[in-house]
mmCIF file of C-alpha atoms and ligand atoms in Angstrom:
data_model
loop_
_atom_site.group_PDB
_atom_site.id
_atom_site.type_symbol
_atom_site.label_atom_id
_atom_site.label_comp_id
_atom_site.label_asym_id
_atom_site.label_seq_id
_atom_site.Cartn_x
_atom_site.Cartn_y
_atom_site.Cartn_z
ATOM 1 C CA MET A 16 -19.987 -60.969 -6.636
ATOM 2 C CA ASP A 17 -16.828 -58.939 -5.997
ATOM 3 C CA LYS A 18 -15.536 -59.709 -9.398
ATOM 4 C CA PHE A 19 -18.745 -58.497 -11.002
ATOM 5 C CA ARG A 20 -18.514 -55.172 -9.074
ATOM 6 C CA SER A 21 -14.809 -54.471 -9.443
ATOM 7 C CA GLY A 22 -15.052 -54.097 -13.302
ATOM 8 C CA PRO A 23 -17.470 -51.094 -13.407
ATOM 9 C CA THR A 24 -15.818 -49.557 -10.305
ATOM 10 C CA LEU A 25 -12.444 -49.660 -12.098
ATOM 11 C CA VAL A 26 -13.693 -48.117 -15.203
ATOM 12 C CA ILE A 27 -15.551 -45.358 -13.428
ATOM 13 C CA GLY A 28 -12.602 -44.684 -11.212
ATOM 14 C CA THR A 29 -10.269 -44.395 -14.136
ATOM 15 C CA LEU A 30 -12.711 -42.082 -16.020
ATOM 16 C CA LEU A 31 -13.046 -39.983 -12.746
ATOM 17 C CA LEU A 32 -9.280 -39.709 -12.569
ATOM 18 C CA PHE A 33 -8.903 -38.697 -16.098
ATOM 19 C CA PHE A 34 -11.662 -36.146 -15.766
ATOM 20 C CA MET A 35 -10.033 -34.658 -12.526
ATOM 21 C CA LEU A 36 -6.656 -34.425 -14.213
ATOM 22 C CA SER A 37 -8.177 -32.447 -17.179
ATOM 23 C CA LEU A 38 -9.794 -30.011 -14.941
ATOM 24 C CA PRO A 39 -8.093 -26.587 -14.696
ATOM 25 C CA ALA A 40 -6.233 -26.084 -11.433
ATOM 26 C CA VAL A 41 -8.531 -23.592 -9.507
ATOM 27 C CA ALA A 42 -5.909 -22.641 -7.038
ATOM 28 C CA ASP A 43 -2.939 -22.278 -9.383
ATOM 29 C CA SER A 44 -2.680 -18.582 -10.196
ATOM 30 C CA SER A 45 0.743 -16.960 -10.151
ATOM 31 C CA ILE A 46 1.337 -15.235 -6.814
ATOM 32 C CA ALA A 47 3.045 -11.840 -6.628
ATOM 33 C CA ILE A 48 3.517 -8.829 -4.323
ATOM 34 C CA ALA A 49 4.793 -5.320 -4.394
ATOM 35 C CA ILE A 50 5.345 -2.778 -1.602
ATOM 36 C CA HIS A 51 6.178 0.933 -1.489
ATOM 37 C CA GLY A 52 7.582 3.216 1.138
ATOM 38 C CA GLY A 53 6.739 6.406 -0.536
ATOM 39 C CA ALA A 54 7.847 8.356 -3.662
ATOM 40 C CA GLY A 55 9.589 11.778 -3.638
ATOM 41 C CA THR A 56 12.706 13.687 -3.956
ATOM 42 C CA ILE A 57 14.927 10.983 -2.789
ATOM 43 C CA ASN A 58 18.434 11.241 -4.054
ATOM 44 C CA LYS A 59 21.785 9.703 -3.152
ATOM 45 C CA GLU A 60 22.944 12.710 -1.111
ATOM 46 C CA SER A 61 19.765 12.768 0.982
ATOM 47 C CA LEU A 62 20.496 9.375 2.643
ATOM 48 C CA THR A 63 23.537 8.156 4.567
ATOM 49 C CA ALA A 64 24.983 4.686 3.647
ATOM 50 C CA GLU A 65 23.570 3.365 6.897
ATOM 51 C CA GLN A 66 20.186 4.811 6.581
ATOM 52 C CA GLU A 67 20.022 3.507 2.963
ATOM 53 C CA ALA A 68 20.937 0.072 4.064
ATOM 54 C CA SER A 69 18.412 0.025 6.903
ATOM 55 C CA ILE A 70 15.655 1.155 4.686
ATOM 56 C CA ARG A 71 16.360 -1.351 2.132
ATOM 57 C CA ALA A 72 16.513 -4.148 4.708
ATOM 58 C CA ASP A 73 13.053 -3.115 6.098
ATOM 59 C CA LEU A 74 11.628 -3.140 2.599
ATOM 60 C CA GLU A 75 13.163 -6.582 1.869
ATOM 61 C CA ALA A 76 11.985 -8.107 5.179
ATOM 62 C CA ALA A 77 8.313 -6.843 4.684
ATOM 63 C CA VAL A 78 8.075 -7.958 1.035
ATOM 64 C CA LYS A 79 9.388 -11.384 1.925
ATOM 65 C CA ALA A 80 7.046 -11.716 4.824
ATOM 66 C CA GLY A 81 4.076 -10.920 2.651
ATOM 67 C CA TYR A 82 5.421 -13.256 -0.004
ATOM 68 C CA ALA A 83 5.889 -16.119 2.473
ATOM 69 C CA LEU A 84 2.151 -15.926 3.375
ATOM 70 C CA LEU A 85 1.198 -16.097 -0.208
ATOM 71 C CA GLU A 86 3.440 -19.037 -0.814
ATOM 72 C CA ALA A 87 1.960 -20.884 2.090
ATOM 73 C CA GLY A 88 -1.402 -20.385 0.424
ATOM 74 C CA GLY A 89 -2.433 -17.201 2.381
ATOM 75 C CA SER A 90 -4.775 -14.631 1.012
ATOM 76 C CA SER A 91 -3.669 -11.508 -0.723
ATOM 77 C CA THR A 92 -5.365 -9.755 2.220
ATOM 78 C CA ASP A 93 -3.278 -11.369 4.620
ATOM 79 C CA ALA A 94 -0.167 -10.542 2.700
ATOM 80 C CA VAL A 95 -1.097 -6.915 2.554
ATOM 81 C CA LEU A 96 -1.785 -6.708 6.216
ATOM 82 C CA LYS A 97 1.456 -8.386 7.057
ATOM 83 C CA ALA A 98 3.683 -6.385 4.941
ATOM 84 C CA ILE A 99 1.998 -2.935 5.852
ATOM 85 C CA THR A 100 2.207 -3.655 9.525
ATOM 86 C CA MET A 101 5.932 -4.366 9.292
ATOM 87 C CA LEU A 102 6.325 -0.999 7.452
ATOM 88 C CA GLU A 103 4.118 0.791 9.938
ATOM 89 C CA ASP A 104 6.350 -0.577 12.737
ATOM 90 C CA SER A 105 9.379 0.634 10.867
ATOM 91 C CA PRO A 106 10.586 4.010 12.026
ATOM 92 C CA HIS A 107 11.723 4.873 8.467
ATOM 93 C CA PHE A 108 8.373 5.407 6.901
ATOM 94 C CA ASN A 109 5.652 7.917 7.148
ATOM 95 C CA ALA A 110 3.113 5.356 8.653
ATOM 96 C CA GLY A 111 2.440 4.219 12.266
ATOM 97 C CA LYS A 112 5.793 4.640 14.129
ATOM 98 C CA GLY A 113 7.878 7.523 12.381
ATOM 99 C CA ALA A 114 4.729 9.047 10.696
ATOM 100 C CA VAL A 115 5.057 12.860 10.022
ATOM 101 C CA LEU A 116 3.767 15.457 12.587
ATOM 102 C CA ASN A 117 0.921 17.797 11.931
ATOM 103 C CA GLN A 118 1.041 21.596 12.653
ATOM 104 C CA ASP A 119 0.468 20.886 16.327
ATOM 105 C CA GLY A 120 3.186 18.293 16.524
ATOM 106 C CA ASN A 121 0.771 15.251 16.692
ATOM 107 C CA VAL A 122 0.718 12.166 14.528
ATOM 108 C CA GLU A 123 -2.700 11.894 12.708
ATOM 109 C CA LEU A 124 -3.134 8.786 10.761
ATOM 110 C CA ASP A 125 -4.925 7.443 7.729
ATOM 111 C CA ALA A 126 -5.172 4.019 6.037
ATOM 112 C CA SER A 127 -7.333 2.000 3.730
ATOM 113 C CA ILE A 128 -7.570 -1.492 2.310
ATOM 114 C CA MET A 129 -9.635 -3.035 -0.499
ATOM 115 C CA THR A 130 -10.185 -6.656 -1.494
ATOM 116 C CA GLY A 131 -10.578 -7.387 -5.172
ATOM 117 C CA SER A 132 -12.842 -10.402 -4.951
ATOM 118 C CA ASP A 133 -15.867 -8.633 -3.476
ATOM 119 C CA ARG A 134 -14.680 -4.981 -3.951
ATOM 120 C CA ASN A 135 -15.299 -4.469 -0.184
ATOM 121 C CA ALA A 136 -13.194 -1.808 1.452
ATOM 122 C CA GLY A 137 -12.394 -0.312 4.815
ATOM 123 C CA ALA A 138 -10.640 2.937 5.774
ATOM 124 C CA ILE A 139 -9.880 5.290 8.591
ATOM 125 C CA ALA A 140 -8.822 8.997 8.646
ATOM 126 C CA GLY A 141 -7.419 11.455 11.206
ATOM 127 C CA VAL A 142 -6.850 8.874 13.946
ATOM 128 C CA TYR A 143 -4.624 9.374 16.956
ATOM 129 C CA GLY A 144 -2.688 6.699 18.752
ATOM 130 C CA VAL A 145 -3.560 3.529 16.717
ATOM 131 C CA LYS A 146 -0.439 1.552 16.473
ATOM 132 C CA ASN A 147 -1.182 -0.229 13.175
ATOM 133 C CA PRO A 148 -3.932 1.908 11.317
ATOM 134 C CA ILE A 149 -4.074 -0.747 8.492
ATOM 135 C CA LEU A 150 -5.517 -3.370 11.020
ATOM 136 C CA LEU A 151 -8.130 -0.795 11.980
ATOM 137 C CA ALA A 152 -9.108 -0.118 8.331
ATOM 138 C CA HIS A 153 -9.371 -3.901 7.808
ATOM 139 C CA LYS A 154 -11.687 -4.038 10.975
ATOM 140 C CA VAL A 155 -13.796 -1.437 9.305
ATOM 141 C CA LEU A 156 -14.064 -3.660 6.328
ATOM 142 C CA THR A 157 -14.961 -6.949 8.153
ATOM 143 C CA ASP A 158 -16.754 -5.693 11.353
ATOM 144 C CA SER A 159 -18.689 -2.422 10.315
ATOM 145 C CA PRO A 160 -21.362 -1.578 7.727
ATOM 146 C CA HIS A 161 -19.291 1.546 6.609
ATOM 147 C CA VAL A 162 -16.242 2.110 4.478
ATOM 148 C CA LEU A 163 -14.557 5.067 6.095
ATOM 149 C CA LEU A 164 -14.539 6.126 9.540
ATOM 150 C CA SER A 165 -12.803 9.272 10.937
ATOM 151 C CA GLY A 166 -11.425 10.851 14.047
ATOM 152 C CA GLU A 167 -12.939 10.348 17.463
ATOM 153 C CA GLY A 168 -15.633 7.897 16.006
ATOM 154 C CA ALA A 169 -13.069 5.628 14.452
ATOM 155 C CA GLU A 170 -11.077 5.701 17.696
ATOM 156 C CA ILE A 171 -14.161 4.583 19.689
ATOM 157 C CA PHE A 172 -14.583 1.720 17.050
ATOM 158 C CA ALA A 173 -10.819 0.863 17.454
ATOM 159 C CA ARG A 174 -11.255 0.423 21.227
ATOM 160 C CA GLN A 175 -14.531 -1.586 20.878
ATOM 161 C CA SER A 176 -12.586 -3.909 18.393
ATOM 162 C CA ASN A 177 -9.638 -4.373 20.813
ATOM 163 C CA ILE A 178 -7.112 -2.461 18.341
ATOM 164 C CA GLN A 179 -3.848 -1.774 19.957
ATOM 165 C CA PHE A 180 -3.141 1.804 20.987
ATOM 166 C CA GLU A 181 0.161 3.414 21.785
ATOM 167 C CA ASN A 182 0.854 6.719 23.641
ATOM 168 C CA ALA A 183 1.879 9.792 21.465
ATOM 169 C CA ASP A 184 5.639 9.371 22.156
ATOM 170 C CA TYR A 185 5.794 5.919 20.522
ATOM 171 C CA PHE A 186 5.093 7.668 17.179
ATOM 172 C CA LYS A 187 7.315 10.535 17.174
ATOM 173 C CA THR A 188 10.982 10.036 15.923
ATOM 174 C CA PRO A 189 13.647 12.638 16.362
ATOM 175 C CA TYR A 190 13.853 13.036 12.530
ATOM 176 C CA ARG A 191 10.080 14.014 12.303
ATOM 177 C CA ILE A 192 10.318 16.454 15.189
ATOM 178 C CA GLU A 193 13.307 18.208 13.470
ATOM 179 C CA GLN A 194 11.641 17.999 10.144
ATOM 180 C CA LEU A 195 8.527 19.856 11.654
ATOM 181 C CA LYS A 196 10.812 22.414 13.203
ATOM 182 C CA GLN A 197 12.590 23.118 10.023
ATOM 183 C CA ILE A 198 9.407 23.354 7.934
ATOM 184 C CA GLN A 199 7.865 25.745 10.438
ATOM 185 C CA GLU A 200 10.985 27.792 10.639
ATOM 186 C CA GLN A 201 11.036 28.102 6.826
ATOM 187 C CA GLU A 202 7.496 28.931 6.658
ATOM 188 C CA LYS A 203 8.094 31.827 8.933
ATOM 189 C CA THR A 204 10.806 33.171 6.635
ATOM 190 C CA GLN A 205 8.916 32.395 3.557
ATOM 191 C CA ALA A 206 12.020 31.004 2.094
ATOM 192 C CA GLY A 207 10.275 27.943 0.904
ATOM 193 C CA LEU A 208 11.105 24.226 1.818
ATOM 194 C CA ASP A 209 14.383 22.667 1.793
ATOM 195 C CA ASN A 210 14.484 19.962 -0.825
ATOM 196 C CA SER A 211 16.036 17.482 1.588
ATOM 197 C CA TYR A 212 12.818 17.296 3.553
ATOM 198 C CA ARG A 213 10.582 16.922 0.516
ATOM 199 C CA GLU A 214 11.014 13.227 0.256
ATOM 200 C CA SER A 215 9.539 12.747 3.641
ATOM 201 C CA TRP A 216 6.303 14.306 2.541
ATOM 202 C CA PHE A 217 5.755 11.144 0.494
ATOM 203 C CA SER A 218 6.963 8.141 2.563
ATOM 204 C CA THR A 219 3.540 6.573 2.938
ATOM 205 C CA VAL A 220 3.488 2.778 2.649
ATOM 206 C CA GLY A 221 1.465 0.484 0.593
ATOM 207 C CA THR A 222 1.142 -3.095 -0.636
ATOM 208 C CA VAL A 223 -0.637 -5.013 -3.475
ATOM 209 C CA ALA A 224 -0.696 -8.711 -3.846
ATOM 210 C CA VAL A 225 -2.236 -11.482 -5.816
ATOM 211 C CA ASP A 226 -2.789 -14.925 -4.190
ATOM 212 C CA LYS A 227 -2.848 -18.340 -5.634
ATOM 213 C CA PHE A 228 -6.641 -18.048 -6.106
ATOM 214 C CA GLY A 229 -6.133 -14.927 -8.250
ATOM 215 C CA HIS A 230 -7.570 -12.762 -5.646
ATOM 216 C CA VAL A 231 -5.902 -9.276 -5.533
ATOM 217 C CA ALA A 232 -5.706 -6.702 -2.569
ATOM 218 C CA ALA A 233 -4.458 -3.424 -1.995
ATOM 219 C CA GLY A 234 -3.592 -1.347 1.094
ATOM 220 C CA THR A 235 -2.118 2.001 2.032
ATOM 221 C CA SER A 236 -1.168 3.531 5.297
ATOM 222 C CA THR A 237 0.186 7.081 6.043
ATOM 223 C CA GLY A 238 0.614 10.080 8.470
ATOM 224 C CA GLY A 239 -0.188 12.249 5.630
ATOM 225 C CA THR A 240 1.830 15.390 4.959
ATOM 226 C CA ALA A 241 4.094 17.016 7.392
ATOM 227 C CA ASN A 242 2.749 20.279 9.061
ATOM 228 C CA LYS A 243 -0.800 19.434 7.932
ATOM 229 C CA ARG A 244 -3.552 21.303 9.532
ATOM 230 C CA TRP A 245 -7.405 21.751 9.691
ATOM 231 C CA GLY A 246 -7.885 17.995 9.753
ATOM 232 C CA ARG A 247 -6.387 17.598 6.398
ATOM 233 C CA ILE A 248 -7.056 14.179 4.830
ATOM 234 C CA GLY A 249 -5.044 12.982 1.770
ATOM 235 C CA ASP A 250 -5.674 10.330 -0.878
ATOM 236 C CA SER A 251 -4.405 7.380 1.173
ATOM 237 C CA PRO A 252 -7.697 6.550 2.922
ATOM 238 C CA ILE A 253 -9.817 7.493 -0.186
ATOM 239 C CA ILE A 254 -10.939 4.318 -2.175
ATOM 240 C CA GLY A 255 -10.228 4.999 -5.737
ATOM 241 C CA ALA A 256 -7.623 7.688 -5.011
ATOM 242 C CA GLY A 257 -5.075 6.122 -2.782
ATOM 243 C CA THR A 258 -6.064 2.512 -2.886
ATOM 244 C CA TYR A 259 -8.243 0.329 -5.314
ATOM 245 C CA ALA A 260 -8.621 -3.510 -5.983
ATOM 246 C CA ASP A 261 -10.833 -5.296 -8.380
ATOM 247 C CA ASP A 262 -10.154 -9.071 -9.252
ATOM 248 C CA ARG A 263 -11.014 -8.498 -12.822
ATOM 249 C CA TYR A 264 -8.351 -5.893 -13.506
ATOM 250 C CA CYS A 265 -5.786 -4.794 -10.827
ATOM 251 C CA ALA A 266 -4.911 -3.764 -7.346
ATOM 252 C CA VAL A 267 -3.190 -0.320 -6.901
ATOM 253 C CA SER A 268 -1.701 1.536 -4.048
ATOM 254 C CA ALA A 269 -0.537 5.195 -4.285
ATOM 255 C CA THR A 270 1.968 7.613 -2.667
ATOM 256 C CA GLY A 271 2.445 11.157 -3.582
ATOM 257 C CA HIS A 272 0.912 14.690 -3.267
ATOM 258 C CA GLY A 273 -2.521 13.558 -2.123
ATOM 259 C CA GLU A 274 -4.518 16.490 -3.217
ATOM 260 C CA TYR A 275 -3.649 15.712 -6.987
ATOM 261 C CA PHE A 276 -4.192 11.880 -6.425
ATOM 262 C CA ILE A 277 -7.770 12.619 -5.121
ATOM 263 C CA ARG A 278 -8.505 15.046 -7.956
ATOM 264 C CA ALA A 279 -7.240 12.470 -10.592
ATOM 265 C CA ALA A 280 -8.826 9.521 -8.797
ATOM 266 C CA VAL A 281 -5.575 7.844 -9.467
ATOM 267 C CA THR A 282 -5.884 4.175 -8.370
ATOM 268 C CA HIS A 283 -9.355 3.797 -9.849
ATOM 269 C CA ASP A 284 -8.319 5.404 -13.132
ATOM 270 C CA ILE A 285 -5.437 3.057 -13.532
ATOM 271 C CA CYS A 286 -7.958 0.027 -13.132
ATOM 272 C CA ALA A 287 -10.524 1.804 -15.463
ATOM 273 C CA ARG A 288 -7.936 2.208 -18.139
ATOM 274 C CA VAL A 289 -7.238 -1.781 -17.796
ATOM 275 C CA ALA A 290 -10.976 -2.405 -17.953
ATOM 276 C CA TYR A 291 -11.993 -0.131 -20.860
ATOM 277 C CA GLN A 292 -8.910 0.407 -22.922
ATOM 278 C CA ASP A 293 -7.540 -3.103 -22.310
ATOM 279 C CA LEU A 294 -4.228 -1.770 -21.379
ATOM 280 C CA SER A 295 -1.606 -3.555 -19.409
ATOM 281 C CA ILE A 296 -1.263 -2.416 -15.852
ATOM 282 C CA ASN A 297 2.187 -1.007 -16.680
ATOM 283 C CA ASP A 298 0.754 1.069 -19.635
ATOM 284 C CA ALA A 299 -2.233 2.274 -17.584
ATOM 285 C CA ALA A 300 -0.046 3.265 -14.673
ATOM 286 C CA ASP A 301 2.325 5.000 -17.065
ATOM 287 C CA GLN A 302 -0.355 7.028 -18.696
ATOM 288 C CA VAL A 303 -1.894 8.175 -15.376
ATOM 289 C CA ILE A 304 1.385 8.921 -13.458
ATOM 290 C CA ASN A 305 3.654 9.974 -16.290
ATOM 291 C CA LYS A 306 1.208 11.925 -18.395
ATOM 292 C CA ASP A 307 -2.003 13.093 -16.604
ATOM 293 C CA LEU A 308 -0.480 13.762 -13.249
ATOM 294 C CA VAL A 309 2.562 15.472 -14.608
ATOM 295 C CA GLU A 310 0.215 17.743 -16.678
ATOM 296 C CA MET A 311 -1.606 18.497 -13.508
ATOM 297 C CA GLY A 312 1.472 19.148 -11.526
ATOM 298 C CA GLY A 313 1.275 16.168 -9.197
ATOM 299 C CA ASP A 314 4.158 14.373 -7.840
ATOM 300 C CA GLY A 315 4.241 10.550 -6.738
ATOM 301 C CA GLY A 316 3.775 7.034 -7.900
ATOM 302 C CA VAL A 317 2.100 3.745 -7.639
ATOM 303 C CA ILE A 318 2.515 0.083 -7.281
ATOM 304 C CA ALA A 319 0.090 -2.281 -8.984
ATOM 305 C CA VAL A 320 -0.587 -5.930 -9.529
ATOM 306 C CA SER A 321 -2.786 -7.669 -12.006
ATOM 307 C CA PRO A 322 -4.735 -10.925 -11.285
ATOM 308 C CA ASP A 323 -2.287 -12.787 -13.521
ATOM 309 C CA GLY A 324 0.716 -11.481 -11.587
ATOM 310 C CA GLU A 325 2.148 -8.646 -13.585
ATOM 311 C CA ILE A 326 3.672 -5.923 -11.434
ATOM 312 C CA ALA A 327 3.912 -2.196 -12.086
ATOM 313 C CA MET A 328 6.081 0.213 -9.995
ATOM 314 C CA THR A 329 5.569 3.559 -11.747
ATOM 315 C CA PHE A 330 6.612 7.008 -10.422
ATOM 316 C CA ASN A 331 7.227 10.620 -11.767
ATOM 317 C CA THR A 332 9.647 11.571 -8.834
ATOM 318 C CA PRO A 333 13.468 11.049 -8.650
ATOM 319 C CA GLY A 334 12.856 7.918 -6.441
ATOM 320 C CA MET A 335 10.300 5.581 -4.840
ATOM 321 C CA TYR A 336 11.081 3.313 -1.921
ATOM 322 C CA ARG A 337 9.800 -0.121 -3.355
ATOM 323 C CA ALA A 338 10.234 -3.834 -3.423
ATOM 324 C CA SER A 339 8.614 -6.790 -5.027
ATOM 325 C CA ILE A 340 8.664 -10.491 -5.589
ATOM 326 C CA ASP A 341 7.095 -11.291 -9.091
ATOM 327 C CA SER A 342 5.326 -14.412 -10.353
ATOM 328 C CA GLN A 343 8.789 -15.959 -11.113
ATOM 329 C CA GLY A 344 9.809 -15.437 -7.447
ATOM 330 C CA GLN A 345 12.319 -12.735 -8.432
ATOM 331 C CA LEU A 346 13.149 -10.237 -5.578
ATOM 332 C CA THR A 347 13.561 -6.538 -6.412
ATOM 333 C CA VAL A 348 14.442 -3.788 -3.814
ATOM 334 C CA ALA A 349 15.042 -0.288 -5.179
ATOM 335 C CA ILE A 350 14.997 3.420 -4.174
ATOM 336 C CA TYR A 351 16.254 5.473 -7.069
ATOM 337 C CA ALA A 352 14.739 5.828 -10.578
ATOM 338 C CA ASP A 353 17.839 4.574 -12.194
ATOM 339 C CA GLU A 354 17.900 1.221 -10.630
HETATM 340 N N1 LIG B 20 -0.166 10.587 -0.371
HETATM 341 C C1 LIG B 20 -0.057 10.954 1.055
HETATM 342 C C2 LIG B 20 -0.902 12.093 1.409
HETATM 343 O O1 LIG B 20 -1.083 13.030 0.564
HETATM 344 C C3 LIG B 20 1.284 11.360 1.352
HETATM 345 C C4 LIG B 20 2.341 10.240 0.854
HETATM 346 O O2 LIG B 20 2.235 9.631 -0.048
HETATM 347 O O3 LIG B 20 3.447 10.122 1.619
HETATM 348 O O4 LIG B 20 -1.481 12.048 2.496
#
C-alpha cells in the first residue's frame, strides 16, 4: 500500500517543486532609499569643517538606519519614518529640533507622508510642540478619515493619539535664534537678506524608499521658512507639491521655495511625466526642477525613487544635503552640486 502511494506522491511533489521554482519571486524587488536635508545656497564657505562633518554623519546615520529596515524586510513606510525621525531629532536640519523660527520666534511644524501601494496620505500643518511631526502625519494616515489636519485640531488629535510633545525650548537652537534676529534686522534696514542665511530657508528633510515588495513611500518634514507669518504653510505638507508616492511610477519628496513648489505641483508633476511621457524619474525630475521651476523662478530640489529602485537627487541650487543607498547597496553622502 505504501509503495503504491509513494509513486504518485513523488511525481506530484517533484512537479510542485518545479512549479514553485519557476514562479517569479514576489518579494524580490530591489530595495533603495534616498534622503534630503534641504536644498539651497550651501557653499563651502558657509559651513565650518566641523559642521560639515557632523551634517554628513547625521545624513549617513539616517540613510543607513532606513536601509537596514528595508534589508530586514521592513516596509518603505517604516524606512521613511525611521530616517525622517532621525533627521527631525538632529539639530542641523529645519525639521523637529532645530527648525526655523516664525516671525514671533516660535517653531511651527508641517509634515506629510504618502504610501504608494494604496496612494493613501497623511499630513499636518502649523503644529506646535510635536517632537516628530512625521509620526503625527502617519497617524493621520492610519487613524483618521482625513488627509491634512492643521493647527489646534491637529494638536488635539496628536494628544489623543499619544504623540510625544516637547516644550518650546527643545526645538529652538542658538543658530535659529540668531538667524531670526539677523533676518528681522535686515528687514528693518531693507538691506535684503544675507546669503549665508539663505541655505537655512531650505533645510527641510525628506525620505523616499522602495521596499522588497516593490512598494514605494515618500515623506517630508519642515519648520517652513524662517520669519514666516500669518500661518504660512509651504509645500511640504501638501500632497502633490512636497510629497507624492504611487507604486506604478515613483515616490518624490521636495525641498525649496515652497510657494513655487505648490504652484508647480512639483512632486505630482514628476510622477505624471513618468506616467504619461514614459520618462525615467531622473529625466522627469530634471525637466521639472531644472526647466519649469527655473523658468518660474523657484529654487530647490527633489529626491525620487522608482518602484524598480532607480534614484534621482536633482536640484537647481548650489547644494542639497542628500544621501542614498541604491539598489546595488552603494552609499552616497553629498552636499554640494559638484560632488
Ligand atoms: N519647502 C519648505 C517650505 O517652503 C522649505 C524647505 O524646503 O526648507 O516650507
